[in-house]
mmCIF file of C-alpha atoms in Angstrom:
data_model
loop_
_atom_site.group_PDB
_atom_site.id
_atom_site.type_symbol
_atom_site.label_atom_id
_atom_site.label_comp_id
_atom_site.label_asym_id
_atom_site.label_seq_id
_atom_site.Cartn_x
_atom_site.Cartn_y
_atom_site.Cartn_z
ATOM 1 C CA MET E 8 -35.634 -41.342 32.738
ATOM 2 C CA SER E 9 -39.055 -40.982 34.378
ATOM 3 C CA ALA E 10 -41.938 -42.734 32.683
ATOM 4 C CA PHE E 11 -44.232 -39.747 33.268
ATOM 5 C CA ARG E 12 -44.141 -36.670 31.057
ATOM 6 C CA TRP E 13 -45.342 -34.438 33.916
ATOM 7 C CA GLU E 14 -42.260 -35.471 35.909
ATOM 8 C CA ARG E 15 -39.913 -34.908 32.980
ATOM 9 C CA HIS E 16 -41.505 -31.520 32.242
ATOM 10 C CA PRO E 17 -42.506 -29.988 35.600
ATOM 11 C CA ASP E 18 -43.350 -26.678 33.907
ATOM 12 C CA GLY E 19 -45.593 -28.285 31.302
ATOM 13 C CA PRO E 20 -49.392 -27.920 31.089
ATOM 14 C CA PHE E 21 -51.252 -29.321 34.105
ATOM 15 C CA ALA E 22 -48.021 -30.652 35.617
ATOM 16 C CA THR E 23 -48.961 -29.379 39.087
ATOM 17 C CA LEU E 24 -52.477 -30.810 38.893
ATOM 18 C CA ILE E 25 -51.219 -34.232 37.849
ATOM 19 C CA ALA E 26 -48.313 -34.256 40.311
ATOM 20 C CA VAL E 27 -50.531 -33.366 43.292
ATOM 21 C CA ALA E 28 -53.182 -35.880 42.214
ATOM 22 C CA ALA E 29 -50.518 -38.581 41.891
ATOM 23 C CA THR E 30 -49.152 -37.790 45.357
ATOM 24 C CA TYR E 31 -52.478 -37.820 47.182
ATOM 25 C CA CYS E 32 -54.948 -39.825 45.063
ATOM 26 C CA ALA E 33 -53.030 -42.755 43.572
ATOM 27 C CA PRO E 34 -53.635 -46.254 45.014
ATOM 28 C CA GLU E 35 -50.085 -46.359 46.393
ATOM 29 C CA ALA E 36 -50.448 -43.028 48.242
ATOM 30 C CA TYR E 37 -49.835 -43.197 51.983
ATOM 31 C CA ASP E 38 -52.705 -43.852 54.397
ATOM 32 C CA GLY E 39 -54.653 -40.660 54.989
ATOM 33 C CA ALA E 40 -53.201 -38.921 51.922
ATOM 34 C CA TYR E 41 -56.585 -38.020 50.460
ATOM 35 C CA ASP E 42 -57.764 -36.530 53.755
ATOM 36 C CA ASP E 43 -54.533 -34.532 53.909
ATOM 37 C CA LEU E 44 -55.218 -33.157 50.434
ATOM 38 C CA ILE E 45 -58.727 -32.138 51.459
ATOM 39 C CA SER E 46 -57.360 -30.320 54.523
ATOM 40 C CA ARG E 47 -54.620 -28.649 52.496
ATOM 41 C CA ALA E 48 -57.022 -27.537 49.753
ATOM 42 C CA ARG E 49 -59.633 -26.141 52.148
ATOM 43 C CA ALA E 50 -57.162 -24.348 54.401
ATOM 44 C CA PRO E 51 -53.983 -23.674 52.409
ATOM 45 C CA GLY E 52 -51.074 -22.399 54.388
ATOM 46 C CA PRO E 53 -49.582 -18.960 53.701
ATOM 47 C CA GLY E 54 -47.262 -19.192 50.760
ATOM 48 C CA ASP E 55 -48.573 -22.569 49.603
ATOM 49 C CA GLU E 56 -48.150 -21.705 45.946
ATOM 50 C CA GLU E 57 -48.412 -25.316 44.810
ATOM 51 C CA ILE E 58 -51.977 -25.791 46.061
ATOM 52 C CA GLY E 59 -52.942 -22.466 44.482
ATOM 53 C CA ALA E 60 -51.533 -23.577 41.144
ATOM 54 C CA PHE E 61 -53.227 -26.954 41.599
ATOM 55 C CA LYS E 62 -56.637 -25.331 42.109
ATOM 56 C CA ALA E 63 -56.201 -23.051 39.103
ATOM 57 C CA GLU E 64 -55.205 -25.971 36.873
ATOM 58 C CA LEU E 65 -58.082 -28.060 38.220
ATOM 59 C CA GLN E 66 -60.518 -25.283 37.292
ATOM 60 C CA GLN E 67 -58.957 -25.019 33.837
ATOM 61 C CA ALA E 68 -59.135 -28.775 33.297
ATOM 62 C CA LEU E 69 -62.767 -28.893 34.392
ATOM 63 C CA ALA E 70 -63.605 -26.095 31.972
ATOM 64 C CA ASP E 71 -62.108 -28.109 29.099
ATOM 65 C CA PRO E 72 -60.941 -31.653 29.971
ATOM 66 C CA GLY E 73 -59.780 -32.089 26.376
ATOM 67 C CA GLN E 74 -56.757 -29.915 27.164
ATOM 68 C CA LEU E 75 -55.291 -32.595 29.456
ATOM 69 C CA PRO E 76 -52.352 -34.583 28.051
ATOM 70 C CA ALA E 77 -53.634 -37.935 26.809
ATOM 71 C CA ASP E 78 -53.694 -40.646 29.498
ATOM 72 C CA GLU E 79 -51.267 -38.760 31.791
ATOM 73 C CA LEU E 80 -53.806 -38.215 34.565
ATOM 74 C CA PHE E 81 -55.091 -41.789 34.460
ATOM 75 C CA ASP E 82 -51.571 -43.219 34.403
ATOM 76 C CA ALA E 83 -50.640 -41.105 37.427
ATOM 77 C CA VAL E 84 -53.764 -41.752 39.520
ATOM 78 C CA ASP E 85 -55.299 -44.994 38.182
ATOM 79 C CA TYR E 86 -58.773 -43.716 39.063
ATOM 80 C CA GLY E 87 -61.911 -45.827 38.716
ATOM 81 C CA ASP E 88 -64.270 -43.067 37.592
ATOM 82 C CA GLY E 89 -64.271 -43.901 33.892
ATOM 83 C CA SER E 90 -62.890 -40.611 32.525
ATOM 84 C CA ASP E 91 -60.637 -37.685 33.404
ATOM 85 C CA GLU E 92 -63.663 -35.413 33.627
ATOM 86 C CA ALA E 93 -65.557 -37.679 36.039
ATOM 87 C CA PHE E 94 -62.500 -38.027 38.289
ATOM 88 C CA LEU E 95 -61.863 -34.270 38.294
ATOM 89 C CA ARG E 96 -65.488 -33.460 39.091
ATOM 90 C CA ARG E 97 -65.437 -35.840 42.041
ATOM 91 C CA LEU E 98 -62.117 -34.411 43.177
ATOM 92 C CA TRP E 99 -63.435 -30.844 43.009
ATOM 93 C CA HIS E 100 -66.563 -31.789 44.940
ATOM 94 C CA ASP E 101 -64.543 -33.545 47.656
ATOM 95 C CA LEU E 102 -62.086 -30.669 48.004
ATOM 96 C CA TYR E 103 -64.276 -27.614 47.481
ATOM 97 C CA GLY E 104 -67.861 -28.786 47.940
ATOM 98 C CA ASP E 105 -70.425 -26.679 46.078
ATOM 99 C CA GLN E 106 -67.947 -23.903 45.321
ATOM 100 C CA PRO E 107 -68.305 -23.171 41.588
ATOM 101 C CA TYR E 108 -65.274 -24.066 39.523
ATOM 102 C CA SER E 109 -66.110 -21.926 36.513
ATOM 103 C CA GLY E 110 -64.085 -18.814 37.168
ATOM 104 C CA GLY E 111 -65.060 -18.554 40.836
ATOM 105 C CA LEU E 112 -68.414 -16.935 40.017
ATOM 106 C CA PRO E 113 -70.999 -16.921 42.804
ATOM 107 C CA ASP E 114 -74.030 -19.164 42.629
ATOM 108 C CA PRO E 115 -77.006 -17.595 40.860
ATOM 109 C CA ALA E 116 -79.919 -16.364 42.884
ATOM 110 C CA PRO E 117 -82.896 -18.729 43.378
ATOM 111 C CA ALA E 118 -84.920 -16.796 40.812
ATOM 112 C CA ASP E 119 -82.140 -17.293 38.270
ATOM 113 C CA ARG E 120 -82.167 -21.026 38.853
ATOM 114 C CA ALA E 121 -85.809 -21.181 37.872
ATOM 115 C CA ASP E 122 -85.157 -19.367 34.592
ATOM 116 C CA PRO E 123 -83.006 -21.352 32.104
ATOM 117 C CA GLY E 124 -82.271 -18.120 30.222
ATOM 118 C CA ALA E 125 -81.039 -16.200 33.255
ATOM 119 C CA PRO E 126 -77.320 -15.404 33.636
ATOM 120 C CA GLY E 127 -75.545 -18.204 35.508
ATOM 121 C CA ALA E 128 -78.443 -20.629 35.174
ATOM 122 C CA GLY E 129 -76.494 -22.920 32.840
ATOM 123 C CA ALA E 130 -73.702 -23.437 35.375
ATOM 124 C CA SER E 131 -76.221 -24.181 38.098
ATOM 125 C CA GLN E 132 -78.008 -26.717 35.914
ATOM 126 C CA HIS E 133 -74.655 -28.303 35.008
ATOM 127 C CA ARG E 134 -73.793 -28.790 38.686
ATOM 128 C CA ALA E 135 -77.272 -30.188 39.340
ATOM 129 C CA MET E 136 -76.811 -32.676 36.503
ATOM 130 C CA ASP E 137 -73.434 -33.709 37.934
ATOM 131 C CA ALA E 138 -74.959 -34.268 41.360
ATOM 132 C CA ALA E 139 -77.836 -36.256 39.876
ATOM 133 C CA TYR E 140 -75.389 -38.413 37.890
ATOM 134 C CA TYR E 141 -73.350 -39.364 40.962
ATOM 135 C CA GLU E 142 -76.449 -39.879 43.101
ATOM 136 C CA ASP E 143 -77.774 -42.240 40.435
ATOM 137 C CA LEU E 144 -74.502 -44.200 40.370
ATOM 138 C CA ALA E 145 -74.448 -44.465 44.154
ATOM 139 C CA GLY E 146 -78.081 -45.562 44.309
ATOM 140 C CA ARG E 147 -77.600 -48.257 41.661
ATOM 141 C CA LEU E 148 -74.463 -49.579 43.368
ATOM 142 C CA TYR E 149 -76.078 -49.598 46.808
ATOM 143 C CA GLY E 150 -79.039 -51.473 45.305
ATOM 144 C CA LEU E 151 -76.717 -54.115 43.875
ATOM 145 C CA LEU E 152 -74.806 -54.405 47.133
ATOM 146 C CA ILE E 153 -77.985 -54.896 49.156
ATOM 147 C CA GLY E 154 -79.111 -57.675 46.826
ATOM 148 C CA LEU E 155 -75.725 -59.402 46.831
ATOM 149 C CA GLU E 156 -74.718 -58.834 50.445
ATOM 150 C CA ASP E 157 -75.781 -62.272 51.675
ATOM 151 C CA ARG E 158 -73.578 -63.860 48.977
ATOM 152 C CA LEU E 159 -70.504 -61.746 49.732
ATOM 153 C CA ASP E 160 -67.875 -62.095 52.423
ATOM 154 C CA ARG E 161 -68.705 -59.721 55.271
ATOM 155 C CA GLN E 162 -65.401 -57.883 54.984
ATOM 156 C CA ASP E 163 -65.813 -57.529 51.216
ATOM 157 C CA ALA E 164 -69.294 -56.104 51.730
ATOM 158 C CA ARG E 165 -68.012 -53.540 54.248
ATOM 159 C CA GLN E 166 -65.228 -52.492 51.903
ATOM 160 C CA LEU E 167 -67.632 -52.128 48.995
ATOM 161 C CA HIS E 168 -69.940 -50.007 51.135
ATOM 162 C CA HIS E 169 -66.966 -47.768 51.967
ATOM 163 C CA PHE E 170 -65.958 -47.389 48.311
ATOM 164 C CA ILE E 171 -69.477 -46.286 47.396
ATOM 165 C CA GLU E 172 -69.686 -43.969 50.383
ATOM 166 C CA VAL E 173 -66.505 -42.100 49.410
ATOM 167 C CA GLY E 174 -67.467 -41.903 45.731
ATOM 168 C CA GLU E 175 -65.100 -44.546 44.333
ATOM 169 C CA TYR E 176 -67.852 -45.887 42.113
ATOM 170 C CA GLY E 177 -65.714 -47.501 39.419
ATOM 171 C CA LEU E 178 -63.530 -49.177 42.025
ATOM 172 C CA ALA E 179 -66.620 -50.386 43.895
ATOM 173 C CA LEU E 180 -68.010 -52.026 40.752
ATOM 174 C CA GLU E 181 -64.677 -53.637 39.864
ATOM 175 C CA GLU E 182 -64.176 -54.972 43.382
ATOM 176 C CA MET E 183 -67.761 -56.235 43.511
ATOM 177 C CA ALA E 184 -67.338 -58.153 40.258
ATOM 178 C CA GLY E 185 -63.935 -59.425 41.383
ATOM 179 C CA ALA E 186 -65.257 -60.731 44.702
ATOM 180 C CA LEU E 187 -68.123 -62.499 42.946
ATOM 181 C CA ALA E 188 -65.791 -63.984 40.332
ATOM 182 C CA GLN E 189 -63.257 -65.213 42.877
ATOM 183 C CA ALA E 190 -65.924 -67.122 44.786
ATOM 184 C CA LYS E 191 -67.732 -68.138 41.560
ATOM 185 C CA THR E 192 -70.871 -66.724 43.117
ATOM 186 C CA PRO E 193 -74.109 -67.329 41.171
ATOM 187 C CA ILE E 194 -75.837 -64.118 40.075
ATOM 188 C CA THR E 195 -79.168 -63.478 38.394
ATOM 189 C CA ASP E 196 -79.564 -62.228 34.845
ATOM 190 C CA GLN E 197 -80.854 -58.928 36.244
ATOM 191 C CA GLU E 198 -77.810 -58.486 38.491
ATOM 192 C CA ARG E 199 -75.493 -59.247 35.604
ATOM 193 C CA SER E 200 -77.375 -56.823 33.370
ATOM 194 C CA ASP E 201 -77.294 -54.072 36.016
ATOM 195 C CA MET E 202 -73.537 -54.385 36.498
ATOM 196 C CA LEU E 203 -72.864 -54.375 32.755
ATOM 197 C CA ALA E 204 -75.093 -51.301 32.379
ATOM 198 C CA LEU E 205 -73.062 -49.504 35.054
ATOM 199 C CA THR E 206 -69.881 -50.456 33.208
ATOM 200 C CA ARG E 207 -71.226 -48.774 30.083
ATOM 201 C CA THR E 208 -72.461 -45.725 31.989
ATOM 202 C CA MET E 209 -69.047 -45.134 33.560
ATOM 203 C CA LYS E 210 -67.226 -45.975 30.289
ATOM 204 C CA MET E 211 -65.089 -48.609 32.000
ATOM 205 C CA ASP E 212 -62.961 -51.245 30.319
ATOM 206 C CA ASP E 213 -63.810 -54.957 30.008
ATOM 207 C CA LEU E 214 -62.560 -55.995 33.466
ATOM 208 C CA VAL E 215 -66.066 -56.236 34.951
ATOM 209 C CA PRO E 216 -67.589 -58.207 32.024
ATOM 210 C CA ARG E 217 -64.638 -60.619 32.111
ATOM 211 C CA ALA E 218 -65.004 -61.110 35.860
ATOM 212 C CA LEU E 219 -68.734 -61.735 35.570
ATOM 213 C CA GLY E 220 -67.965 -64.483 33.074
ATOM 214 C CA PHE E 221 -66.804 -66.604 36.029
ATOM 215 C CA CYS E 222 -70.161 -66.229 37.801
ATOM 216 C CA PRO E 223 -72.719 -68.950 37.056
ATOM 217 C CA HIS E 224 -76.372 -68.176 36.491
ATOM 218 C CA ALA E 225 -78.546 -68.146 39.605
ATOM 219 C CA GLY E 226 -81.612 -70.157 38.694
#
């Protein structure tokens, strides 16, 4: 019997969303899978009912992430974003850009954006907050990488830069801490504090703190 409920119950809630995400977004997905998903989502073929169902379920999950079956999405994808909601927001942005996910409503007019009480202004502000959140994560990670780059293997540094560039922020932080721990690289109190703060911000587990425990203090 399959270990995954969405495989055992293909007609269950969010089964298409989780199945497609597992196929294209999981670490063991084939090379180029994520790019293939982006292409498929942006230009679905005629009769591609699966991608249509996927998009509808993605919109529904973004509207209320609490509806998702507990841990099923994480178990299927093993994302590094910290939560189902953060992963789904990044996925939507990568697949559909600035297209609104709340019912397919058009963006509010510029005048509406300036007025918090105007119809549609709340959705616009929500998207702006999302963008600011991810920009902040990227900026903090790039700042850490710049400061640590001369203490990291060149290939590790390039890989970390790539993870940040494509929005794999949780994975970037875990790999950064892992590379430092493996080499027992000294880090400053500020660097340690910054990485632990990012762990809390992204609601990650204790992998990063445990890895940093192997890094001596840089005096």
